[in-house]
């Protein structure tokens, strides 16, 4: 079977609504195109901004994503998977100094979602970016966090609660309040 025949066969096996766009590979799109063939089921833009400790998070995009991962270069895995993906801009004030990242603890593990179907989901480290401003000592960067839907059907989700725990200092003391953002899909 040629590569074109294999790709055509994979596309025929995966049935999707033609109105659902195939997701690309840029960070602004959640980088799903790198991982396989994923479609955007729903999207909400510019959800809002909030402060978390000294930092601010701006939720640029929330996506409901459905698709299949690459098995190898020419073949997709059989199992279809569903995710909630948030793409955010994380901003750390410039006046915090070069060693600021060493004085706090904050990563994607501090974030989770709960769907309106009652499913609580922890961040999937495999499909999320690291919090680059803290690891690379930069003040502003896009961060992508993803949550695999396992106990719900993606079509049943109408809203999520995005929960973010406050960063903590080197003594384990919170640097602010925990935040919960209700997002209608």
Coordinates of C-alpha atoms in Angstrom, one line a residue:
X1 CA 0.0 0.0 0.0
X2 CA 1.4 3.4 -0.9
X3 CA 1.6 6.3 1.6
X4 CA -1.2 8.1 -0.2
X5 CA -3.4 5.0 -0.1
X6 CA -2.7 4.5 3.6
X7 CA -3.5 8.2 4.4
X8 CA -6.7 7.9 2.4
X9 CA -7.7 4.7 4.2
X10 CA -7.0 6.4 7.6
X11 CA -9.2 9.4 6.6
X12 CA -12.0 7.1 5.5
X13 CA -12.0 5.1 8.7
X14 CA -12.2 8.2 10.8
X15 CA -15.6 9.7 10.4
X16 CA -16.1 13.3 11.5
X17 CA -18.4 16.2 10.7
X18 CA -16.9 18.2 7.8
X19 CA -17.6 21.4 9.8
X20 CA -15.1 20.3 12.4
X21 CA -11.7 21.8 11.5
X22 CA -8.5 19.7 11.5
X23 CA -6.2 21.1 14.1
X24 CA -2.7 22.3 13.1
X25 CA 0.7 21.9 14.8
X26 CA 1.3 25.5 16.2
X27 CA 1.3 26.2 19.9
X28 CA -1.6 28.6 19.3
X29 CA -3.6 25.6 18.1
X30 CA -2.5 23.3 20.9
X31 CA 0.0 21.4 18.8
X32 CA -2.4 18.6 18.2
X33 CA -1.4 18.3 14.5
X34 CA 2.0 17.1 15.6
X35 CA 0.5 14.2 17.5
X36 CA -1.9 12.8 15.0
X37 CA -5.2 13.7 13.3
X38 CA -7.4 15.7 15.7
X39 CA -10.5 17.8 15.2
X40 CA -11.8 20.7 17.0
X41 CA -15.3 19.8 18.3
X42 CA -15.9 23.2 20.0
X43 CA -13.9 26.3 20.9
X44 CA -14.3 29.4 23.0
X45 CA -11.9 32.3 22.6
X46 CA -10.8 35.0 25.1
X47 CA -12.2 33.5 28.2
X48 CA -10.6 36.1 30.5
X49 CA -7.7 36.8 32.7
X50 CA -7.0 36.4 36.4
X51 CA -4.2 36.8 38.9
X52 CA -2.6 33.8 40.6
X53 CA 0.0 35.0 43.1
X54 CA 2.3 37.5 41.4
X55 CA 1.5 36.1 38.0
X56 CA -1.4 36.6 35.6
X57 CA -3.0 33.9 33.4
X58 CA -5.0 34.9 30.4
X59 CA -7.1 32.0 28.9
X60 CA -6.8 32.7 25.2
X61 CA -8.6 29.6 24.0
X62 CA -10.5 26.5 25.3
X63 CA -11.0 23.6 22.8
X64 CA -12.8 20.4 22.9
X65 CA -10.6 18.1 20.8
X66 CA -11.3 14.6 19.4
X67 CA -9.0 12.4 17.3
X68 CA -6.4 9.7 17.0
X69 CA -2.7 9.7 17.7
X70 CA -0.1 8.7 15.1
X71 CA 1.0 5.1 15.4
X72 CA 3.8 5.7 13.0
X73 CA 4.5 8.0 10.1
X74 CA 1.8 6.6 7.8
X75 CA -0.8 5.2 10.2
X76 CA -3.1 6.4 12.9
X77 CA -4.0 4.4 16.1
X78 CA -7.4 2.8 16.1
X79 CA -8.6 4.3 19.4
X80 CA -10.2 7.7 19.3
X81 CA -9.4 10.0 22.2
X82 CA -11.1 13.2 23.6
X83 CA -9.5 16.1 25.3
X84 CA -10.2 19.5 26.8
X85 CA -7.3 21.8 25.9
X86 CA -6.6 25.3 27.3
X87 CA -4.2 27.7 25.7
X88 CA -3.1 30.5 28.1
X89 CA -0.7 33.4 28.2
X90 CA 1.2 33.3 31.5
X91 CA 2.8 36.6 32.5
X92 CA 5.3 37.2 35.3
X93 CA 6.1 40.8 36.2
X94 CA 9.5 41.9 34.9
X95 CA 10.5 43.3 38.2
X96 CA 10.8 39.9 40.0
X97 CA 14.4 39.4 39.2
X98 CA 16.4 36.6 37.6
X99 CA 16.1 34.1 40.5
X100 CA 12.3 34.5 40.9
X101 CA 11.7 31.0 39.3
X102 CA 13.8 29.5 42.2
X103 CA 11.7 31.1 44.9
X104 CA 8.3 29.6 43.9
X105 CA 6.7 26.3 43.1
X106 CA 4.1 26.4 40.4
X107 CA 3.5 24.0 37.4
X108 CA 0.8 22.4 35.4
X109 CA 0.2 20.0 38.4
X110 CA -1.5 23.0 40.1
X111 CA -4.3 23.0 37.5
X112 CA -7.3 20.7 36.9
X113 CA -10.8 20.8 35.4
X114 CA -14.2 19.5 36.5
X115 CA -16.8 19.1 33.8
X116 CA -20.5 19.8 34.2
X117 CA -20.9 16.0 33.9
X118 CA -19.1 15.6 37.2
X119 CA -15.8 14.3 35.8
X120 CA -12.7 15.7 37.6
X121 CA -9.6 15.6 35.5
X122 CA -6.0 16.2 36.4
X123 CA -3.6 17.8 33.9
X124 CA -2.1 15.3 31.4
X125 CA 1.7 16.0 31.5
X126 CA 2.1 14.0 28.3
X127 CA 0.0 16.4 26.3
X128 CA 0.7 19.7 28.0
X129 CA 3.6 22.1 27.9
X130 CA 5.8 23.0 30.8
X131 CA 5.3 26.4 32.4
X132 CA 8.1 27.9 30.4
X133 CA 8.3 31.3 32.1
X134 CA 9.4 29.6 35.3
X135 CA 11.7 27.1 33.7
X136 CA 13.3 29.4 31.1
X137 CA 13.2 32.6 33.2
X138 CA 11.1 34.6 30.7
X139 CA 8.3 36.9 31.7
X140 CA 5.6 36.0 29.1
X141 CA 4.8 32.8 27.2
X142 CA 2.0 30.6 25.9
X143 CA 1.2 27.6 27.9
X144 CA -1.0 24.7 26.7
X145 CA -2.6 22.3 29.3
X146 CA -4.7 19.3 28.3
X147 CA -7.2 17.0 30.1
X148 CA -8.1 13.6 28.7
X149 CA -11.9 13.0 28.9
X150 CA -12.4 9.4 30.1
X151 CA -15.7 9.1 31.9
X152 CA -17.8 11.5 29.8
X153 CA -18.8 11.9 26.2
X154 CA -17.3 15.1 24.6
X155 CA -20.8 15.9 23.2
X156 CA -22.2 16.0 26.8
X157 CA -19.9 18.7 28.1
X158 CA -21.4 22.2 28.1
X159 CA -19.2 23.8 30.8
X160 CA -16.0 23.2 32.8
X161 CA -14.6 24.6 36.0
X162 CA -10.9 25.4 35.6
X163 CA -9.2 25.2 39.0
X164 CA -5.8 26.7 39.7
X165 CA -4.0 26.3 43.0
X166 CA -2.0 29.3 44.2
X167 CA 1.8 29.1 43.7
X168 CA 3.7 28.5 46.9
X169 CA 7.0 30.0 48.1
X170 CA 10.1 28.0 49.1
X171 CA 8.5 27.4 52.6
X172 CA 5.3 26.0 51.1
X173 CA 3.3 29.1 51.9
X174 CA 0.7 30.1 49.3
X175 CA 1.4 33.3 47.4
X176 CA -2.3 34.1 46.8
X177 CA -5.7 32.6 46.6
X178 CA -6.7 29.5 44.6
X179 CA -8.8 30.4 41.6
X180 CA -11.8 28.7 40.0
X181 CA -13.0 29.9 36.6
X182 CA -16.4 28.7 35.2
X183 CA -16.3 28.4 31.4
X184 CA -19.3 27.8 29.3
X185 CA -18.6 25.8 26.1

